[in-house]
Coordinates of C-alpha atoms (C1' of nucleotides) in Angstrom, one line a residue:
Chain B
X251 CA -61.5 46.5 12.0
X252 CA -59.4 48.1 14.7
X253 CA -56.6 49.8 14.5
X254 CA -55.2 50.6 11.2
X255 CA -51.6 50.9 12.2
X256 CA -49.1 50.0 14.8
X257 CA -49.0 50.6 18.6
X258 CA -47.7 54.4 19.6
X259 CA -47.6 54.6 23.1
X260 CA -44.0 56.5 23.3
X261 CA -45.3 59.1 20.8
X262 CA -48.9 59.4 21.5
X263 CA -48.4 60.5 25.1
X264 CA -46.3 63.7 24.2
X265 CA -48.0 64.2 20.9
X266 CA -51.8 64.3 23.3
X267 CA -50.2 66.9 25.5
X268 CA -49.4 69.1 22.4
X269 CA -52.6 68.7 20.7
X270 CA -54.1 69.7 24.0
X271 CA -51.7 73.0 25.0
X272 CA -52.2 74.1 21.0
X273 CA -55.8 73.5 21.0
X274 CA -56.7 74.8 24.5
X275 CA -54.5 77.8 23.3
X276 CA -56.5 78.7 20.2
X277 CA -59.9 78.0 20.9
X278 CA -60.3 77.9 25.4
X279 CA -60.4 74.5 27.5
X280 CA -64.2 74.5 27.3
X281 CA -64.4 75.0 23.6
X282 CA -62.1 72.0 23.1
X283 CA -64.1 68.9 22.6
X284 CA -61.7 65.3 23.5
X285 CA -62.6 64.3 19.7
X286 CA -61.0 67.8 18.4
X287 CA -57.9 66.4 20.4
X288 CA -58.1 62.8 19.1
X289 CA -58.8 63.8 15.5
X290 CA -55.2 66.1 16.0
X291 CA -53.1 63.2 17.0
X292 CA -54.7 60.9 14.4
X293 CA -56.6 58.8 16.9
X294 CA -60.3 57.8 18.1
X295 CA -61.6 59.6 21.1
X296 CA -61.6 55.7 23.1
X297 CA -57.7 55.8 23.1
X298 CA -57.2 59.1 25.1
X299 CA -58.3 57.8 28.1
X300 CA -55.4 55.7 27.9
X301 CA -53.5 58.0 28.9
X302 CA -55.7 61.1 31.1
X303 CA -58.5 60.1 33.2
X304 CA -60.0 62.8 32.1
X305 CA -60.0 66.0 30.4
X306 CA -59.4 68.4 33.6
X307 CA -56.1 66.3 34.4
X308 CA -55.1 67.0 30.7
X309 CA -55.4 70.9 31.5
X310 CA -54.0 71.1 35.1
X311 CA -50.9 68.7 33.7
X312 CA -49.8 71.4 30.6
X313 CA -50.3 74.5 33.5
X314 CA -48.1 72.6 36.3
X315 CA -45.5 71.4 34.2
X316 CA -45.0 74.3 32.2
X317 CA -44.7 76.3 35.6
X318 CA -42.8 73.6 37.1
X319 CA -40.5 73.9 33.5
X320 CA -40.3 78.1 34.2
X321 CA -39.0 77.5 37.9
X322 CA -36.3 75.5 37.1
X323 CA -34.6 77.2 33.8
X324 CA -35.0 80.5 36.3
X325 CA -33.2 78.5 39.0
X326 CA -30.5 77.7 36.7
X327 CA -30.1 80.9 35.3
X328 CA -30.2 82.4 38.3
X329 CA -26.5 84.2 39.2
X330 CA -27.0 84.7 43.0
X331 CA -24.1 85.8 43.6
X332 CA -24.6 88.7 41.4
X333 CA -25.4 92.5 42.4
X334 CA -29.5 93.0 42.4
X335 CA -29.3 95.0 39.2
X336 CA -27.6 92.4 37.4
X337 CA -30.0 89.7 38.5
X338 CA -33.0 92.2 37.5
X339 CA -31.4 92.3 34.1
X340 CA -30.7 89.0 33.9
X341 CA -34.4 88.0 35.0
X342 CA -36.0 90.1 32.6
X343 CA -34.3 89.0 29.1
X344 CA -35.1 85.3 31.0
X345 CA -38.4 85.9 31.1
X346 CA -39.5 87.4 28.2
X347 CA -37.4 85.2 26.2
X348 CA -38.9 81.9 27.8
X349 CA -42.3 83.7 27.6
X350 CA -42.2 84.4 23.8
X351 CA -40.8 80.6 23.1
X352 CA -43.9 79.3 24.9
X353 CA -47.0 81.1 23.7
X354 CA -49.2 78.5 24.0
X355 CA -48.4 77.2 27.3
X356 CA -48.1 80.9 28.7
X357 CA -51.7 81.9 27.4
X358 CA -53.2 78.8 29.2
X359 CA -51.5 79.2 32.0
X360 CA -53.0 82.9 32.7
X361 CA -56.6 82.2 30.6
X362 CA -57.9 78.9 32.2
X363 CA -57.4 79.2 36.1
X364 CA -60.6 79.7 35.9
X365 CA -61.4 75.9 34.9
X366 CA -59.1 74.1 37.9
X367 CA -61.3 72.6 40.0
X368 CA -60.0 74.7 43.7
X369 CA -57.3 71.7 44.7
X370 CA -55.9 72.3 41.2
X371 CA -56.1 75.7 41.7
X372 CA -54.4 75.7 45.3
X373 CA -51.5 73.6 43.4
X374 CA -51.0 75.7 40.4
X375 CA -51.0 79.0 42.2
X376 CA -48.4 78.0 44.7
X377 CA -46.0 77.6 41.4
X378 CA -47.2 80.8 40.3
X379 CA -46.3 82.6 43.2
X380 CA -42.8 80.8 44.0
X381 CA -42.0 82.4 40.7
X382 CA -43.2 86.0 41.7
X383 CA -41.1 85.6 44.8
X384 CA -38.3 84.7 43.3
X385 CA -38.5 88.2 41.4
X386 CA -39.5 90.0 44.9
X387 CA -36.3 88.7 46.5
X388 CA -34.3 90.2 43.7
X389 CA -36.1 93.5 44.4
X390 CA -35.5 93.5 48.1
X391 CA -31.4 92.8 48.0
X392 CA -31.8 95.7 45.6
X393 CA -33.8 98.0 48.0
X394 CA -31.2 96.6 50.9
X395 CA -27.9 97.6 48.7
X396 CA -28.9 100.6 48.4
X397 CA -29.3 100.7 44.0
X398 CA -33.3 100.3 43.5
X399 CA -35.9 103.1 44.7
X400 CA -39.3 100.8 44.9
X401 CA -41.9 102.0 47.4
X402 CA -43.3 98.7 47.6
X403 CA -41.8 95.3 46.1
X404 CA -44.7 93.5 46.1
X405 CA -46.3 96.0 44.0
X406 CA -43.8 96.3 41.8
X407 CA -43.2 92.2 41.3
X408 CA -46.5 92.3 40.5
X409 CA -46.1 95.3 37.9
X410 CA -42.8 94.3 36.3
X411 CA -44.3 90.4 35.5
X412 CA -47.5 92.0 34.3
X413 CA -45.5 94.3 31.9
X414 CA -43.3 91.7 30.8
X415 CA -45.8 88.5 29.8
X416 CA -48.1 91.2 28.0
X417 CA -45.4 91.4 25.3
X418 CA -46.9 88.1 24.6
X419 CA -49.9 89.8 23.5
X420 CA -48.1 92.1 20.1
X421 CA -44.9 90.8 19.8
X422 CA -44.4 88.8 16.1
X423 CA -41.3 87.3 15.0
X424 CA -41.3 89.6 11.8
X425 CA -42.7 92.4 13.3
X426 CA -40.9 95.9 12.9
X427 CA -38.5 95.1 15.8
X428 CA -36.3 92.0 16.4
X429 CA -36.4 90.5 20.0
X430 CA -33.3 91.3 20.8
X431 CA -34.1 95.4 20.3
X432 CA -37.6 94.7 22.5
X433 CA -35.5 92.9 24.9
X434 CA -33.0 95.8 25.2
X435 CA -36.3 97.9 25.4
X436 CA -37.9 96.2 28.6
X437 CA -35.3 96.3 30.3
X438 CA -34.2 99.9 29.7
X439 CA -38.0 100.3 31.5
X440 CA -37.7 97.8 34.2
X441 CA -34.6 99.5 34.9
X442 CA -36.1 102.8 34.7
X443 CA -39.1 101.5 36.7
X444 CA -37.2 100.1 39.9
X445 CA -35.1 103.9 39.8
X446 CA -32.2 102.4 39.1
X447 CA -29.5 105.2 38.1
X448 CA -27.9 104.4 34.7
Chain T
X33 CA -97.9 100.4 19.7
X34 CA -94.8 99.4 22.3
X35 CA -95.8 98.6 26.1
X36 CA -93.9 101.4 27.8
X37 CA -94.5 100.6 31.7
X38 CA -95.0 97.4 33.6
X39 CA -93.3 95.8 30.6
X40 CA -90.5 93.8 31.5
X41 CA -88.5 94.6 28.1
X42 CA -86.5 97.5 30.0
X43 CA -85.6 95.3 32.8
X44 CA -85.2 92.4 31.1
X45 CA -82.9 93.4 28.4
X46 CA -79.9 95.0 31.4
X47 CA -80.3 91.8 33.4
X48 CA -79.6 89.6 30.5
X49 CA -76.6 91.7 30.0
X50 CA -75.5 92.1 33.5
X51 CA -76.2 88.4 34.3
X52 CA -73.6 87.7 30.8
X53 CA -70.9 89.3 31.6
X54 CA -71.3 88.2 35.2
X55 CA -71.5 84.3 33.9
X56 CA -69.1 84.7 30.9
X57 CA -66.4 86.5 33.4
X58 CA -67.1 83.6 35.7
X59 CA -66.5 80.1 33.7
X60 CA -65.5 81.7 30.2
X61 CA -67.8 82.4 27.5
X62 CA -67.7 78.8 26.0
X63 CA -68.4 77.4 29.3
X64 CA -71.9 79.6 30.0
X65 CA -74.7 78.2 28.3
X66 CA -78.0 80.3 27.5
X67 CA -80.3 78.3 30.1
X68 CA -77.8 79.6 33.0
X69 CA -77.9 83.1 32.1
X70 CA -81.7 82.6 31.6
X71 CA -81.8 80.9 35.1
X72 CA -79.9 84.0 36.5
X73 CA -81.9 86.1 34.6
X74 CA -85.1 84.6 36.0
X75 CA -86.5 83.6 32.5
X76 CA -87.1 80.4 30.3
X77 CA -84.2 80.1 27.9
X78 CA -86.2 81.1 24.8
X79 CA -87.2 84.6 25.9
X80 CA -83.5 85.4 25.3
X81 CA -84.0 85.2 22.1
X82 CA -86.1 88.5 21.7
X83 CA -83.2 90.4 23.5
X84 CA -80.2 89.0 21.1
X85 CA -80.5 87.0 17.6
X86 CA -77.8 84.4 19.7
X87 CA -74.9 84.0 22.2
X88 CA -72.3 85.7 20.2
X89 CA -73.9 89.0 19.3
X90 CA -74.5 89.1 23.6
X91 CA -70.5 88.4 23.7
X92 CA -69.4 91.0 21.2
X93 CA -72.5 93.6 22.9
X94 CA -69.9 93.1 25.9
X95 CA -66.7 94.0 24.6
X96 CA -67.7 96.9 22.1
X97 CA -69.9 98.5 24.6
X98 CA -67.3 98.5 27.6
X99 CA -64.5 100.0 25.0
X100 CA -66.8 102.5 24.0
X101 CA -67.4 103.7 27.7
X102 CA -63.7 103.2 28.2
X103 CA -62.9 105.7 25.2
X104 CA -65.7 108.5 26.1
X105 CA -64.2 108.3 29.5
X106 CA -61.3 109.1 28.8
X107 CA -61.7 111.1 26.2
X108 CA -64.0 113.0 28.7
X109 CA -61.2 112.9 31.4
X110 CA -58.5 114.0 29.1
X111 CA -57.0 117.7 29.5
X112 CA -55.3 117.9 26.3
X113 CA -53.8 121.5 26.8
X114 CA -51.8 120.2 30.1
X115 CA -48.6 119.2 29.9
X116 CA -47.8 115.3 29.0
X117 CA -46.7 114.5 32.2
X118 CA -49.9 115.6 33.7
X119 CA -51.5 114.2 30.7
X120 CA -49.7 110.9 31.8
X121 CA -50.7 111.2 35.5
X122 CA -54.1 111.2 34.9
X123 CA -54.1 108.8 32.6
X124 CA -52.5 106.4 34.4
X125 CA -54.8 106.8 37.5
X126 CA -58.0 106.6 35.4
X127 CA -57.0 103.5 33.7
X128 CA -56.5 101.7 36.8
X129 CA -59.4 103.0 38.5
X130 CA -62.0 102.3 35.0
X131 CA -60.6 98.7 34.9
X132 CA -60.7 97.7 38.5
X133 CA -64.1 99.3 39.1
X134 CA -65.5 97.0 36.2
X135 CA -63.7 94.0 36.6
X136 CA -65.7 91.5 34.6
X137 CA -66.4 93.5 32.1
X138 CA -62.2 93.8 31.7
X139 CA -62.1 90.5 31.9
X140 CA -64.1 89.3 29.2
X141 CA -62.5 92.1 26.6
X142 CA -59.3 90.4 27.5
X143 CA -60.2 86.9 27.7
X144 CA -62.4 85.8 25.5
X145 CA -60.9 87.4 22.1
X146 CA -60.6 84.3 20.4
X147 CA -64.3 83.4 20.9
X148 CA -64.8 86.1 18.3
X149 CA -66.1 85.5 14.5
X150 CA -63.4 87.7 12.6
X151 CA -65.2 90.5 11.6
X152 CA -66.2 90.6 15.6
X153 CA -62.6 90.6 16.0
X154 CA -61.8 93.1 14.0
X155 CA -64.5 95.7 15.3
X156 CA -62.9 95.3 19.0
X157 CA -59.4 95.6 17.6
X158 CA -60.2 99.1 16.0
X159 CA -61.4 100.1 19.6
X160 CA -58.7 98.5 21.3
X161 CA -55.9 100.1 19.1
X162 CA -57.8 103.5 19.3
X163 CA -57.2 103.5 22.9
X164 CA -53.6 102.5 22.7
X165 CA -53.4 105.3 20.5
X166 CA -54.5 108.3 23.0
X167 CA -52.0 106.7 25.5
X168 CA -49.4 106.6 22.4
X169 CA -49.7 110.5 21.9
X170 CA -49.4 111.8 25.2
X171 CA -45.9 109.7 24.9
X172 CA -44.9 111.0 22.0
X173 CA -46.0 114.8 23.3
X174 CA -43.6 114.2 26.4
X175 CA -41.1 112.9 24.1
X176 CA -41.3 116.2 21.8
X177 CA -41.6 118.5 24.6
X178 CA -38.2 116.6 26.3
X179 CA -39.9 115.4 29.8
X180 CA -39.6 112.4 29.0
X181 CA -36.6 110.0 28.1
X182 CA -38.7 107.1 25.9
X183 CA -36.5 105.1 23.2
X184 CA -39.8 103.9 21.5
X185 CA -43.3 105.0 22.8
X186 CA -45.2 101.8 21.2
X187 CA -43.7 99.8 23.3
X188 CA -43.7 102.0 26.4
X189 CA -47.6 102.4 25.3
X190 CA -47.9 98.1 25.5
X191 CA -45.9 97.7 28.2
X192 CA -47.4 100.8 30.3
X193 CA -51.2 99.1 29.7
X194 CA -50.1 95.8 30.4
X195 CA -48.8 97.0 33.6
X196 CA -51.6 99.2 34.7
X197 CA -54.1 96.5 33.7
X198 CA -52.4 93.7 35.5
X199 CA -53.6 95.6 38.9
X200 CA -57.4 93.4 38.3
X201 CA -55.7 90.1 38.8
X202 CA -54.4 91.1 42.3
X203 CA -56.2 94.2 43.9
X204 CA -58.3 93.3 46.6
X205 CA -60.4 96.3 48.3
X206 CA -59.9 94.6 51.3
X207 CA -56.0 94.0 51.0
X208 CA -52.6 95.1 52.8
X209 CA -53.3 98.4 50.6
X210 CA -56.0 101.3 49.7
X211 CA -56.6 101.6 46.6
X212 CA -55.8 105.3 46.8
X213 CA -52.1 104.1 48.0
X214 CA -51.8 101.5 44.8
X215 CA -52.9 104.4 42.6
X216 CA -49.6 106.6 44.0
X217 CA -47.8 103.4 43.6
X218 CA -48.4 102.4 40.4
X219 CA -48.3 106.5 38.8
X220 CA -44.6 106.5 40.9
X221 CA -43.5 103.1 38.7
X222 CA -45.1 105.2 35.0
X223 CA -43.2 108.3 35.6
X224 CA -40.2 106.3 36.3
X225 CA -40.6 104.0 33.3
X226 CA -40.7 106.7 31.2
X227 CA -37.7 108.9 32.8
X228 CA -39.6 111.8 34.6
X229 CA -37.7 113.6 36.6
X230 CA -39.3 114.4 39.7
Chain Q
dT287 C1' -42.5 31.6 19.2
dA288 C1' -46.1 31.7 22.7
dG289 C1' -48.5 34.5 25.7
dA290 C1' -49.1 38.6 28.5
dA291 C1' -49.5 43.4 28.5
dA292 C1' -50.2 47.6 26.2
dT293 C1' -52.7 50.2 23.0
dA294 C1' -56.3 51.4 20.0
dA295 C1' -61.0 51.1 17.8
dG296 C1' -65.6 52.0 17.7
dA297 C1' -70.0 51.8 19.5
dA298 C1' -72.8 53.3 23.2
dC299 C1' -74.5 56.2 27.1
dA300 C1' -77.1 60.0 29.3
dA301 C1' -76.6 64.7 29.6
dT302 C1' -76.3 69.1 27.6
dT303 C1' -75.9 72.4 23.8
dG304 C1' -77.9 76.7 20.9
dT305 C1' -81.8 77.7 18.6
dT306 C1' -86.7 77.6 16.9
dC307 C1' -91.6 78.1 17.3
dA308 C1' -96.5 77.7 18.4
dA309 C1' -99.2 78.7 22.2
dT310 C1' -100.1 81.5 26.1
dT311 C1' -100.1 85.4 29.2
dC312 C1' -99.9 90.1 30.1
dC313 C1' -100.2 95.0 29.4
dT314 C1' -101.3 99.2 26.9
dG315 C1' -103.9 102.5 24.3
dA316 C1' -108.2 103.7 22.7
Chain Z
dT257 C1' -113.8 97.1 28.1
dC258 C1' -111.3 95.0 24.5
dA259 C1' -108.3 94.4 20.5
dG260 C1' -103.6 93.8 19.4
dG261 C1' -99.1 93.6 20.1
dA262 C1' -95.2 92.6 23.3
dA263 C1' -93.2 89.3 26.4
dT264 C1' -92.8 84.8 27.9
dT265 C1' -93.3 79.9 28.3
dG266 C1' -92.3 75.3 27.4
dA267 C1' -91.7 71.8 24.4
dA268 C1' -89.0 70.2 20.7
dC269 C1' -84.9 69.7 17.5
dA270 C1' -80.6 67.7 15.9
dA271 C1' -76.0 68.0 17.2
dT272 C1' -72.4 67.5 20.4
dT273 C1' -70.5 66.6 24.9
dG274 C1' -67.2 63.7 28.3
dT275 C1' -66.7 59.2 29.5
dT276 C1' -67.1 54.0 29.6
dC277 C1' -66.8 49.6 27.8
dT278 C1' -66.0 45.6 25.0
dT279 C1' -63.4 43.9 21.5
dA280 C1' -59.5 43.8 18.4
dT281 C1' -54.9 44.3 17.4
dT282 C1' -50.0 45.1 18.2
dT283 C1' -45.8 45.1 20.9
dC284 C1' -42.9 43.3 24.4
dT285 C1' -41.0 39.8 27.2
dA286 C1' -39.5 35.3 28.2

DNA sequence: TAGAAATAAGAACAATTGTTCAATTCCTGA
DNA sequence: TCAGGAATTGAACAATTGTTCTTATTTCTA
């Protein structure tokens, strides 16, 4: 006998990807067998290959997409127009909040560079920083207005992201403090961070 | 009675470790199997076996023995009768300068947490959380003293080590700047975090 | 409603995994 | 010099790996 019910093809794409980005997530790409993932959707191991050629593609797909995903809600959210400190504010609740809705997808995307083959890499990392740029050109109108006191942007882009993703790392939903509170607390230290007079 | 010269037990034993953490920082703990760190090691595979009982108790050796250095360090370092911001300088520029001078070994205590059995888990946690702690107090000493402006010093503590730790994943010794120069950078974006006054 | 295309099953493949163990080599202490 | 223990080898084990392939079934299109 073959299959025991109906033809999925709509639903077993997505439903792959999320067995892979929760699976990944818990256990590490290379402790993730293709029949862990198969048994998760409900299907035999055969039937993946419908739809990855093959296990890497499944991994650099869930990092590129959830970067390409990050990118665009920043680029809609993004207020250019605005003063530097209000884009600083307005980046930080962004990407704390996006980070903590994604926790899955976030932890691969910093844990398992390491398992891109170097193309992959190349791609994945040219996302990665497009997105710390887009905080160092907030930091630099602020340095060129006149409000923030940074010694070095790139430094501090690369201090302010760190500070922010590891939230990822403690923050629970019923946890002594709501996320609106931590919110309100990052910022008050990325603002304190980047000298910016209150 | 126990060989004490021209055995190989007290070179063998370090390698295995070194050539671990060198292989597990590398492709991920999962992704190492005992006949590469044997290879490296410049052994057959089964004479691993009368250094650790298997591959996990070689993981967890890893973490628990870097955390241990990392907390007699710094408790070493410490000046506990100066004041907190001085406290909070020096902290600041020994944690970057442990973590980046042992990057690996960082690594894998990050990384590969969820490769842990829980009572593994738990025994890293304690040491983990006991270093979160010392930075904790010297927050809460600046707090009481009034040097420093903190609305909640656990998360100042998380956000302060996440941002001091991030420094592995882009410090280069051979980059636009000295290490010395990233030190002052990163101790200028502390004491602003946490409202020194200058 | 017939037939093509899509989708899944399930067996098979060679390669690799962590771990065990008897046999062997080597070194030390007496 | 030699007995005995430590260190290492090398083969073996069953289990699991990613991937391929043929076959069976379902869905979609005309």
């Amino acid at each position: 006998m073959a299959r025991t019910s109906g033809s999925h093809a709509k639903i077993t794409g997505p439903k792959i990807q999320e067995a892979a980005q929760k699976q990944f997530a818990r256990h590490g790409y290379a402790a993730v067998s293709m029949r862990q993932i198969a048994t998760e959707v409900g299907v035999q191991v055969g039937a993946l290959y419908n739809y990855t050629p093959d296990k890497q593609t499944l991994l650099v797909g869930l990092m590129t997409s959830h970067l390409e995903e990050l990118l665009a809600a920043w680029e809609q959210e993004d207020d250019a127009r605005g003063t530097a400190a209000a884009r600083l504010e307005q980046f930080t609740r962004f990407h704390i909040r996006f980070h903590k809705e994604r926790p899955d997808a976030v932890f691969i995307a910093y844990m398992e560079l390491r398992n891109l083959t170097p193309e992959n890499f190349e791609t994945v990392e040219v996302l990665r920083r497009r997105y710390e740029g887009a905080l160092q050109e907030i930091l630099q109108a602020g340095v060129a207005e006149g409000d923030f006191a940074i010694a070095d942007t790139k430094v501090a882009t690369m201090g302010i992201i760190a500070m922010l993703t590891g939230l990822n790392t403690w923050f629970r939903e019923d946890g002594r403090l709501s996320f609106a509170e931590v919110q309100d607390l990052y910022w008050g230290m990325v603002r304190n961070s980047v000298g910016l007079a209150r």
